[in-house]
């Protein structure tokens, strides 16, 4: 497909980064929200340059940012790179974890900021001389004052937790009562393993996961092998958790502001689940009564499915995404407002090297393909963030051998901005005219009262 900015394309590729010689990790993409300031200038070889060490000597501790800024972390089987966003550019940072290609393999990873700490959790398989594997969860952390320094020196502090079963997907959340950080790891033993941060910054395993999330107790009791789990935090304090299993199980739990489970639903499809995504279609930092939540479920064999209005319908009402089964297994999904109309579109990535974007047909519950692009390798993950801080989010596509960065079509962005400005100006003019009309009406009322006297 033609990707010239002058054409009617949604995105234009601006950068491709390949890290090392091994494959990209299938779960190896994480967005990190951090209040740590950044400090490194743009490299002469941007965007291909990668910082191997922190080149500055910090003299004083800078103040944290008032608002978190989003950054990107990408991982291959044995290598990890941070992409620190800056004004007009970003810096790639080598995150040395002490892993060896061929001996270690990162199966899953996650990143989060807790207080003044950056934490990166990695589930690792280590190959022994007798060709068996040992599994562990390694949690790296840094309190360095600048983000670049924290990511480059992330391996200075680490905790190694042995695992008895092969890990799969890794994510995190916060406890409702004391707001403690918890890493949640799914594994092939059919259990969800929870690790909670203690006062000494050491993570200990929580045995009774059901006391926090009853749906997870059900998963552990039935030994459901969960391949992917998404935790969606709503602005009003509600929490929605969806998990997809190796045998096609889809499990949904909805929790109120106090952490009580208020709804629980399950269903099964005839295919292993590759990803699940909970999203609100309207773009907003608030929740209105008319806002509905939907879930995208992608499968290794079947078409991608959208379960609609899950708060009212649970998992009983669904729509399939057309053409989603035409390009081999669907590996991942994402939601993003690609045309700035205030509603999120659905994206999927396939093993057949395609990214498809779907838009809901106005007035219906059906979806049409809005954009499609073919890549050189299978698609593993999709995300978005404002990497160069220009106010427009870049589209991030992780494939088998690297990460692609796409910039929105600037011509479309300018046209949309002008439309919004014209709309705002029209509203201002209308308000001004209403104020003048109101003042004129008040003056007329005063004149009538004066004449009557």
PDB file of N, CA and C in Angstrom, residues 78-166:
ATOM      1  N   UNK A  78      16.163 -12.143  24.273  1.00  0.00           N
ATOM      2  CA  UNK A  78      17.186 -11.977  25.306  1.00  0.00           C
ATOM      3  C   UNK A  78      17.665 -10.537  25.453  1.00  0.00           C
ATOM      4  N   UNK A  79      17.035  -9.600  24.765  1.00  0.00           N
ATOM      5  CA  UNK A  79      17.495  -8.224  24.783  1.00  0.00           C
ATOM      6  C   UNK A  79      16.319  -7.282  25.006  1.00  0.00           C
ATOM      7  N   UNK A  80      16.564  -6.183  25.743  1.00  0.00           N
ATOM      8  CA  UNK A  80      15.505  -5.227  26.048  1.00  0.00           C
ATOM      9  C   UNK A  80      15.987  -3.810  25.737  1.00  0.00           C
ATOM     10  N   UNK A  81      15.090  -3.019  25.153  1.00  0.00           N
ATOM     11  CA  UNK A  81      15.414  -1.647  24.772  1.00  0.00           C
ATOM     12  C   UNK A  81      14.305  -0.725  25.269  1.00  0.00           C
ATOM     13  N   UNK A  82      14.695   0.391  25.876  1.00  0.00           N
ATOM     14  CA  UNK A  82      13.741   1.415  26.260  1.00  0.00           C
ATOM     15  C   UNK A  82      13.750   2.538  25.244  1.00  0.00           C
ATOM     16  N   UNK A  83      12.596   3.110  24.988  1.00  0.00           N
ATOM     17  CA  UNK A  83      12.475   4.256  24.080  1.00  0.00           C
ATOM     18  C   UNK A  83      11.877   5.403  24.888  1.00  0.00           C
ATOM     19  N   UNK A  84      12.752   6.337  25.293  1.00  0.00           N
ATOM     20  CA  UNK A  84      12.351   7.457  26.147  1.00  0.00           C
ATOM     21  C   UNK A  84      11.878   8.614  25.282  1.00  0.00           C
ATOM     22  N   UNK A  85      10.642   9.016  25.456  1.00  0.00           N
ATOM     23  CA  UNK A  85      10.070  10.084  24.633  1.00  0.00           C
ATOM     24  C   UNK A  85      10.622  11.440  25.070  1.00  0.00           C
ATOM     25  N   UNK A  86      10.878  12.303  24.066  1.00  0.00           N
ATOM     26  CA  UNK A  86      11.385  13.660  24.295  1.00  0.00           C
ATOM     27  C   UNK A  86      10.684  14.606  23.326  1.00  0.00           C
ATOM     28  N   UNK A  87      10.852  15.896  23.528  1.00  0.00           N
ATOM     29  CA  UNK A  87      10.227  16.888  22.649  1.00  0.00           C
ATOM     30  C   UNK A  87      10.886  16.863  21.276  1.00  0.00           C
ATOM     31  N   UNK A  88      10.180  16.327  20.284  1.00  0.00           N
ATOM     32  CA  UNK A  88      10.664  16.291  18.915  1.00  0.00           C
ATOM     33  C   UNK A  88      11.442  15.051  18.545  1.00  0.00           C
ATOM     34  N   UNK A  89      11.704  14.168  19.484  1.00  0.00           N
ATOM     35  CA  UNK A  89      12.473  12.951  19.192  1.00  0.00           C
ATOM     36  C   UNK A  89      12.308  11.976  20.345  1.00  0.00           C
ATOM     37  N   UNK A  90      12.987  10.841  20.246  1.00  0.00           N
ATOM     38  CA  UNK A  90      13.051   9.904  21.353  1.00  0.00           C
ATOM     39  C   UNK A  90      14.448   9.291  21.385  1.00  0.00           C
ATOM     40  N   UNK A  91      14.819   8.743  22.518  1.00  0.00           N
ATOM     41  CA  UNK A  91      16.134   8.119  22.675  1.00  0.00           C
ATOM     42  C   UNK A  91      15.969   6.633  22.955  1.00  0.00           C
ATOM     43  N   UNK A  92      16.726   5.813  22.227  1.00  0.00           N
ATOM     44  CA  UNK A  92      16.736   4.373  22.449  1.00  0.00           C
ATOM     45  C   UNK A  92      17.829   4.032  23.451  1.00  0.00           C
ATOM     46  N   UNK A  93      17.492   3.197  24.426  1.00  0.00           N
ATOM     47  CA  UNK A  93      18.376   2.907  25.545  1.00  0.00           C
ATOM     48  C   UNK A  93      18.540   1.404  25.703  1.00  0.00           C
ATOM     49  N   UNK A  94      19.770   0.932  25.732  1.00  0.00           N
ATOM     50  CA  UNK A  94      20.040  -0.482  25.956  1.00  0.00           C
ATOM     51  C   UNK A  94      19.858  -0.805  27.438  1.00  0.00           C
ATOM     52  N   UNK A  95      18.990  -1.757  27.738  1.00  0.00           N
ATOM     53  CA  UNK A  95      18.731  -2.168  29.111  1.00  0.00           C
ATOM     54  C   UNK A  95      19.392  -3.533  29.327  1.00  0.00           C
ATOM     55  N   UNK A  96      20.591  -3.517  29.868  1.00  0.00           N
ATOM     56  CA  UNK A  96      21.368  -4.745  30.052  1.00  0.00           C
ATOM     57  C   UNK A  96      20.834  -5.530  31.241  1.00  0.00           C
ATOM     58  N   UNK A  97      20.285  -6.706  30.985  1.00  0.00           N
ATOM     59  CA  UNK A  97      19.718  -7.543  32.042  1.00  0.00           C
ATOM     60  C   UNK A  97      20.594  -8.738  32.371  1.00  0.00           C
ATOM     61  N   UNK A  98      21.746  -8.858  31.715  1.00  0.00           N
ATOM     62  CA  UNK A  98      22.641  -9.979  31.994  1.00  0.00           C
ATOM     63  C   UNK A  98      22.182 -11.289  31.394  1.00  0.00           C
ATOM     64  N   UNK A  99      21.409 -11.229  30.308  1.00  0.00           N
ATOM     65  CA  UNK A  99      20.906 -12.444  29.664  1.00  0.00           C
ATOM     66  C   UNK A  99      21.779 -12.797  28.460  1.00  0.00           C
ATOM     67  N   UNK A 100      21.837 -14.091  28.143  1.00  0.00           N
ATOM     68  CA  UNK A 100      22.660 -14.595  27.050  1.00  0.00           C
ATOM     69  C   UNK A 100      21.768 -15.220  25.987  1.00  0.00           C
ATOM     70  N   UNK A 101      21.950 -14.784  24.738  1.00  0.00           N
ATOM     71  CA  UNK A 101      21.173 -15.350  23.645  1.00  0.00           C
ATOM     72  C   UNK A 101      21.490 -16.841  23.496  1.00  0.00           C
ATOM     73  N   UNK A 102      20.453 -17.656  23.389  1.00  0.00           N
ATOM     74  CA  UNK A 102      20.623 -19.097  23.285  1.00  0.00           C
ATOM     75  C   UNK A 102      20.498 -19.809  24.608  1.00  0.00           C
ATOM     76  N   UNK A 103      20.812 -19.108  25.687  1.00  0.00           N
ATOM     77  CA  UNK A 103      20.682 -19.697  27.021  1.00  0.00           C
ATOM     78  C   UNK A 103      19.444 -19.187  27.739  1.00  0.00           C
ATOM     79  N   UNK A 104      19.187 -17.885  27.641  1.00  0.00           N
ATOM     80  CA  UNK A 104      18.023 -17.292  28.302  1.00  0.00           C
ATOM     81  C   UNK A 104      16.986 -16.878  27.263  1.00  0.00           C
ATOM     82  N   UNK A 105      15.739 -16.966  27.650  1.00  0.00           N
ATOM     83  CA  UNK A 105      14.653 -16.481  26.800  1.00  0.00           C
ATOM     84  C   UNK A 105      13.622 -15.766  27.653  1.00  0.00           C
ATOM     85  N   UNK A 106      13.362 -14.517  27.305  1.00  0.00           N
ATOM     86  CA  UNK A 106      12.299 -13.771  27.985  1.00  0.00           C
ATOM     87  C   UNK A 106      10.959 -14.209  27.418  1.00  0.00           C
ATOM     88  N   UNK A 107      10.105 -14.728  28.269  1.00  0.00           N
ATOM     89  CA  UNK A 107       8.794 -15.202  27.828  1.00  0.00           C
ATOM     90  C   UNK A 107       7.754 -14.102  27.939  1.00  0.00           C
ATOM     91  N   UNK A 108       7.819 -13.321  29.002  1.00  0.00           N
ATOM     92  CA  UNK A 108       6.868 -12.226  29.205  1.00  0.00           C
ATOM     93  C   UNK A 108       7.539 -11.124  29.994  1.00  0.00           C
ATOM     94  N   UNK A 109       7.051  -9.882  29.847  1.00  0.00           N
ATOM     95  CA  UNK A 109       7.619  -8.759  30.580  1.00  0.00           C
ATOM     96  C   UNK A 109       6.554  -7.717  30.851  1.00  0.00           C
ATOM     97  N   UNK A 110       6.829  -6.882  31.863  1.00  0.00           N
ATOM     98  CA  UNK A 110       5.924  -5.798  32.227  1.00  0.00           C
ATOM     99  C   UNK A 110       6.755  -4.706  32.887  1.00  0.00           C
ATOM    100  N   UNK A 111       6.273  -3.472  32.846  1.00  0.00           N
ATOM    101  CA  UNK A 111       6.999  -2.351  33.438  1.00  0.00           C
ATOM    102  C   UNK A 111       6.014  -1.409  34.105  1.00  0.00           C
ATOM    103  N   UNK A 112       6.427  -0.812  35.243  1.00  0.00           N
ATOM    104  CA  UNK A 112       5.542   0.077  35.991  1.00  0.00           C
ATOM    105  C   UNK A 112       6.398   0.983  36.876  1.00  0.00           C
ATOM    106  N   UNK A 113       5.858   2.149  37.200  1.00  0.00           N
ATOM    107  CA  UNK A 113       6.497   3.048  38.157  1.00  0.00           C
ATOM    108  C   UNK A 113       5.734   3.005  39.471  1.00  0.00           C
ATOM    109  N   UNK A 114       6.471   2.843  40.573  1.00  0.00           N
ATOM    110  CA  UNK A 114       5.889   2.832  41.913  1.00  0.00           C
ATOM    111  C   UNK A 114       6.674   3.816  42.774  1.00  0.00           C
ATOM    112  N   UNK A 115       6.068   4.945  43.108  1.00  0.00           N
ATOM    113  CA  UNK A 115       6.775   5.952  43.866  1.00  0.00           C
ATOM    114  C   UNK A 115       7.960   6.477  43.070  1.00  0.00           C
ATOM    115  N   UNK A 116       9.160   6.372  43.645  1.00  0.00           N
ATOM    116  CA  UNK A 116      10.357   6.827  42.928  1.00  0.00           C
ATOM    117  C   UNK A 116      11.080   5.672  42.241  1.00  0.00           C
ATOM    118  N   UNK A 117      10.429   4.487  42.172  1.00  0.00           N
ATOM    119  CA  UNK A 117      11.063   3.322  41.564  1.00  0.00           C
ATOM    120  C   UNK A 117      10.481   3.010  40.193  1.00  0.00           C
ATOM    121  N   UNK A 118      11.357   2.658  39.258  1.00  0.00           N
ATOM    122  CA  UNK A 118      10.944   2.020  38.012  1.00  0.00           C
ATOM    123  C   UNK A 118      11.159   0.525  38.179  1.00  0.00           C
ATOM    124  N   UNK A 119      10.132  -0.260  37.904  1.00  0.00           N
ATOM    125  CA  UNK A 119      10.243  -1.710  38.025  1.00  0.00           C
ATOM    126  C   UNK A 119       9.990  -2.358  36.675  1.00  0.00           C
ATOM    127  N   UNK A 120      10.825  -3.317  36.332  1.00  0.00           N
ATOM    128  CA  UNK A 120      10.650  -4.122  35.125  1.00  0.00           C
ATOM    129  C   UNK A 120      10.653  -5.589  35.563  1.00  0.00           C
ATOM    130  N   UNK A 121       9.549  -6.269  35.342  1.00  0.00           N
ATOM    131  CA  UNK A 121       9.424  -7.682  35.700  1.00  0.00           C
ATOM    132  C   UNK A 121       9.520  -8.528  34.434  1.00  0.00           C
ATOM    133  N   UNK A 122      10.305  -9.597  34.512  1.00  0.00           N
ATOM    134  CA  UNK A 122      10.545 -10.437  33.341  1.00  0.00           C
ATOM    135  C   UNK A 122      10.426 -11.899  33.753  1.00  0.00           C
ATOM    136  N   UNK A 123       9.612 -12.657  33.031  1.00  0.00           N
ATOM    137  CA  UNK A 123       9.535 -14.105  33.211  1.00  0.00           C
ATOM    138  C   UNK A 123      10.512 -14.751  32.233  1.00  0.00           C
ATOM    139  N   UNK A 124      11.412 -15.571  32.758  1.00  0.00           N
ATOM    140  CA  UNK A 124      12.550 -16.054  31.978  1.00  0.00           C
ATOM    141  C   UNK A 124      12.610 -17.578  32.016  1.00  0.00           C
ATOM    142  N   UNK A 125      12.961 -18.157  30.863  1.00  0.00           N
ATOM    143  CA  UNK A 125      13.302 -19.579  30.772  1.00  0.00           C
ATOM    144  C   UNK A 125      14.802 -19.688  30.552  1.00  0.00           C
ATOM    145  N   UNK A 126      15.478 -20.460  31.395  1.00  0.00           N
ATOM    146  CA  UNK A 126      16.930 -20.636  31.286  1.00  0.00           C
ATOM    147  C   UNK A 126      17.244 -22.079  30.932  1.00  0.00           C
ATOM    148  N   UNK A 127      17.966 -22.262  29.847  1.00  0.00           N
ATOM    149  CA  UNK A 127      18.281 -23.597  29.345  1.00  0.00           C
ATOM    150  C   UNK A 127      19.467 -24.179  30.097  1.00  0.00           C
ATOM    151  N   UNK A 128      19.284 -25.400  30.628  1.00  0.00           N
ATOM    152  CA  UNK A 128      20.334 -26.086  31.358  1.00  0.00           C
ATOM    153  C   UNK A 128      21.178 -26.932  30.403  1.00  0.00           C
ATOM    154  N   UNK A 129      22.382 -27.372  30.836  1.00  0.00           N
ATOM    155  CA  UNK A 129      23.238 -28.196  29.962  1.00  0.00           C
ATOM    156  C   UNK A 129      22.578 -29.484  29.483  1.00  0.00           C
ATOM    157  N   UNK A 130      21.632 -30.014  30.268  1.00  0.00           N
ATOM    158  CA  UNK A 130      20.947 -31.249  29.863  1.00  0.00           C
ATOM    159  C   UNK A 130      19.693 -30.973  29.041  1.00  0.00           C
ATOM    160  N   UNK A 131      19.586 -29.741  28.508  1.00  0.00           N
ATOM    161  CA  UNK A 131      18.483 -29.323  27.635  1.00  0.00           C
ATOM    162  C   UNK A 131      17.138 -29.227  28.353  1.00  0.00           C
ATOM    163  N   UNK A 132      17.136 -29.211  29.665  1.00  0.00           N
ATOM    164  CA  UNK A 132      15.919 -28.901  30.407  1.00  0.00           C
ATOM    165  C   UNK A 132      15.891 -27.400  30.681  1.00  0.00           C
ATOM    166  N   UNK A 133      14.743 -26.908  31.177  1.00  0.00           N
ATOM    167  CA  UNK A 133      14.595 -25.472  31.417  1.00  0.00           C
ATOM    168  C   UNK A 133      14.258 -25.200  32.876  1.00  0.00           C
ATOM    169  N   UNK A 134      14.853 -24.144  33.394  1.00  0.00           N
ATOM    170  CA  UNK A 134      14.504 -23.612  34.692  1.00  0.00           C
ATOM    171  C   UNK A 134      13.813 -22.263  34.477  1.00  0.00           C
ATOM    172  N   UNK A 135      12.728 -22.025  35.221  1.00  0.00           N
ATOM    173  CA  UNK A 135      11.934 -20.806  35.028  1.00  0.00           C
ATOM    174  C   UNK A 135      12.040 -19.911  36.252  1.00  0.00           C
ATOM    175  N   UNK A 136      12.023 -18.617  36.005  1.00  0.00           N
ATOM    176  CA  UNK A 136      12.086 -17.670  37.120  1.00  0.00           C
ATOM    177  C   UNK A 136      11.403 -16.372  36.730  1.00  0.00           C
ATOM    178  N   UNK A 137      10.951 -15.649  37.756  1.00  0.00           N
ATOM    179  CA  UNK A 137      10.449 -14.289  37.590  1.00  0.00           C
ATOM    180  C   UNK A 137      11.500 -13.364  38.185  1.00  0.00           C
ATOM    181  N   UNK A 138      12.040 -12.486  37.350  1.00  0.00           N
ATOM    182  CA  UNK A 138      13.069 -11.560  37.804  1.00  0.00           C
ATOM    183  C   UNK A 138      12.495 -10.147  37.793  1.00  0.00           C
ATOM    184  N   UNK A 139      12.589  -9.482  38.925  1.00  0.00           N
ATOM    185  CA  UNK A 139      12.046  -8.133  39.076  1.00  0.00           C
ATOM    186  C   UNK A 139      13.220  -7.173  39.264  1.00  0.00           C
ATOM    187  N   UNK A 140      13.440  -6.333  38.274  1.00  0.00           N
ATOM    188  CA  UNK A 140      14.521  -5.352  38.295  1.00  0.00           C
ATOM    189  C   UNK A 140      13.943  -3.998  38.714  1.00  0.00           C
ATOM    190  N   UNK A 141      14.751  -3.189  39.391  1.00  0.00           N
ATOM    191  CA  UNK A 141      14.246  -1.886  39.833  1.00  0.00           C
ATOM    192  C   UNK A 141      15.383  -0.876  39.893  1.00  0.00           C
ATOM    193  N   UNK A 142      15.015   0.407  39.793  1.00  0.00           N
ATOM    194  CA  UNK A 142      15.981   1.494  39.891  1.00  0.00           C
ATOM    195  C   UNK A 142      15.286   2.734  40.424  1.00  0.00           C
ATOM    196  N   UNK A 143      15.994   3.458  41.283  1.00  0.00           N
ATOM    197  CA  UNK A 143      15.497   4.733  41.820  1.00  0.00           C
ATOM    198  C   UNK A 143      16.294   5.905  41.277  1.00  0.00           C
ATOM    199  N   UNK A 144      17.030   5.712  40.189  1.00  0.00           N
ATOM    200  CA  UNK A 144      17.813   6.799  39.604  1.00  0.00           C
ATOM    201  C   UNK A 144      16.907   7.979  39.277  1.00  0.00           C
ATOM    202  N   UNK A 145      17.402   9.208  39.405  1.00  0.00           N
ATOM    203  CA  UNK A 145      16.520  10.371  39.280  1.00  0.00           C
ATOM    204  C   UNK A 145      15.992  10.618  37.864  1.00  0.00           C
ATOM    205  N   UNK A 146      16.780  10.288  36.840  1.00  0.00           N
ATOM    206  CA  UNK A 146      16.352  10.512  35.461  1.00  0.00           C
ATOM    207  C   UNK A 146      15.883   9.198  34.847  1.00  0.00           C
ATOM    208  N   UNK A 147      14.903   9.282  33.974  1.00  0.00           N
ATOM    209  CA  UNK A 147      14.335   8.074  33.393  1.00  0.00           C
ATOM    210  C   UNK A 147      15.385   7.295  32.607  1.00  0.00           C
ATOM    211  N   UNK A 148      16.169   7.976  31.776  1.00  0.00           N
ATOM    212  CA  UNK A 148      17.164   7.269  30.974  1.00  0.00           C
ATOM    213  C   UNK A 148      18.154   6.510  31.861  1.00  0.00           C
ATOM    214  N   UNK A 149      18.588   7.149  32.939  1.00  0.00           N
ATOM    215  CA  UNK A 149      19.514   6.495  33.860  1.00  0.00           C
ATOM    216  C   UNK A 149      18.862   5.293  34.532  1.00  0.00           C
ATOM    217  N   UNK A 150      17.596   5.427  34.897  1.00  0.00           N
ATOM    218  CA  UNK A 150      16.885   4.325  35.554  1.00  0.00           C
ATOM    219  C   UNK A 150      16.763   3.120  34.628  1.00  0.00           C
ATOM    220  N   UNK A 151      16.472   3.345  33.355  1.00  0.00           N
ATOM    221  CA  UNK A 151      16.310   2.223  32.433  1.00  0.00           C
ATOM    222  C   UNK A 151      17.655   1.584  32.081  1.00  0.00           C
ATOM    223  N   UNK A 152      18.672   2.402  31.843  1.00  0.00           N
ATOM    224  CA  UNK A 152      19.982   1.855  31.493  1.00  0.00           C
ATOM    225  C   UNK A 152      20.570   1.052  32.654  1.00  0.00           C
ATOM    226  N   UNK A 153      20.366   1.522  33.888  1.00  0.00           N
ATOM    227  CA  UNK A 153      20.925   0.861  35.072  1.00  0.00           C
ATOM    228  C   UNK A 153      19.897  -0.005  35.788  1.00  0.00           C
ATOM    229  N   UNK A 154      18.868  -0.453  35.073  1.00  0.00           N
ATOM    230  CA  UNK A 154      17.748  -1.159  35.714  1.00  0.00           C
ATOM    231  C   UNK A 154      18.184  -2.455  36.381  1.00  0.00           C
ATOM    232  N   UNK A 155      19.262  -3.077  35.899  1.00  0.00           N
ATOM    233  CA  UNK A 155      19.666  -4.379  36.430  1.00  0.00           C
ATOM    234  C   UNK A 155      20.506  -4.274  37.696  1.00  0.00           C
ATOM    235  N   UNK A 156      20.758  -3.062  38.176  1.00  0.00           N
ATOM    236  CA  UNK A 156      21.588  -2.913  39.379  1.00  0.00           C
ATOM    237  C   UNK A 156      20.930  -3.544  40.605  1.00  0.00           C
ATOM    238  N   UNK A 157      19.612  -3.517  40.658  1.00  0.00           N
ATOM    239  CA  UNK A 157      18.875  -4.139  41.761  1.00  0.00           C
ATOM    240  C   UNK A 157      17.872  -5.127  41.184  1.00  0.00           C
ATOM    241  N   UNK A 158      17.917  -6.354  41.671  1.00  0.00           N
ATOM    242  CA  UNK A 158      16.985  -7.353  41.140  1.00  0.00           C
ATOM    243  C   UNK A 158      16.639  -8.381  42.204  1.00  0.00           C
ATOM    244  N   UNK A 159      15.462  -8.977  42.019  1.00  0.00           N
ATOM    245  CA  UNK A 159      14.993 -10.069  42.857  1.00  0.00           C
ATOM    246  C   UNK A 159      14.634 -11.234  41.948  1.00  0.00           C
ATOM    247  N   UNK A 160      15.096 -12.416  42.282  1.00  0.00           N
ATOM    248  CA  UNK A 160      14.844 -13.607  41.463  1.00  0.00           C
ATOM    249  C   UNK A 160      13.913 -14.535  42.231  1.00  0.00           C
ATOM    250  N   UNK A 161      12.775 -14.854  41.612  1.00  0.00           N
ATOM    251  CA  UNK A 161      11.777 -15.734  42.225  1.00  0.00           C
ATOM    252  C   UNK A 161      11.675 -16.999  41.373  1.00  0.00           C
ATOM    253  N   UNK A 162      12.063 -18.160  41.884  1.00  0.00           N
ATOM    254  CA  UNK A 162      11.956 -19.406  41.101  1.00  0.00           C
ATOM    255  C   UNK A 162      10.498 -19.737  40.800  1.00  0.00           C
ATOM    256  N   UNK A 163      10.269 -20.311  39.620  1.00  0.00           N
ATOM    257  CA  UNK A 163       8.938 -20.733  39.201  1.00  0.00           C
ATOM    258  C   UNK A 163       8.945 -22.227  38.950  1.00  0.00           C
ATOM    259  N   UNK A 164       7.854 -22.884  39.317  1.00  0.00           N
ATOM    260  CA  UNK A 164       7.766 -24.335  39.160  1.00  0.00           C
ATOM    261  C   UNK A 164       7.124 -24.747  37.844  1.00  0.00           C
ATOM    262  N   UNK A 165       6.568 -23.779  37.113  1.00  0.00           N
ATOM    263  CA  UNK A 165       5.879 -24.095  35.869  1.00  0.00           C
ATOM    264  C   UNK A 165       6.218 -23.035  34.824  1.00  0.00           C
ATOM    265  N   UNK A 166       6.072 -23.389  33.566  1.00  0.00           N
ATOM    266  CA  UNK A 166       6.377 -22.458  32.481  1.00  0.00           C
ATOM    267  C   UNK A 166       5.441 -21.265  32.538  1.00  0.00           C
TER     268      UNK A 166
END
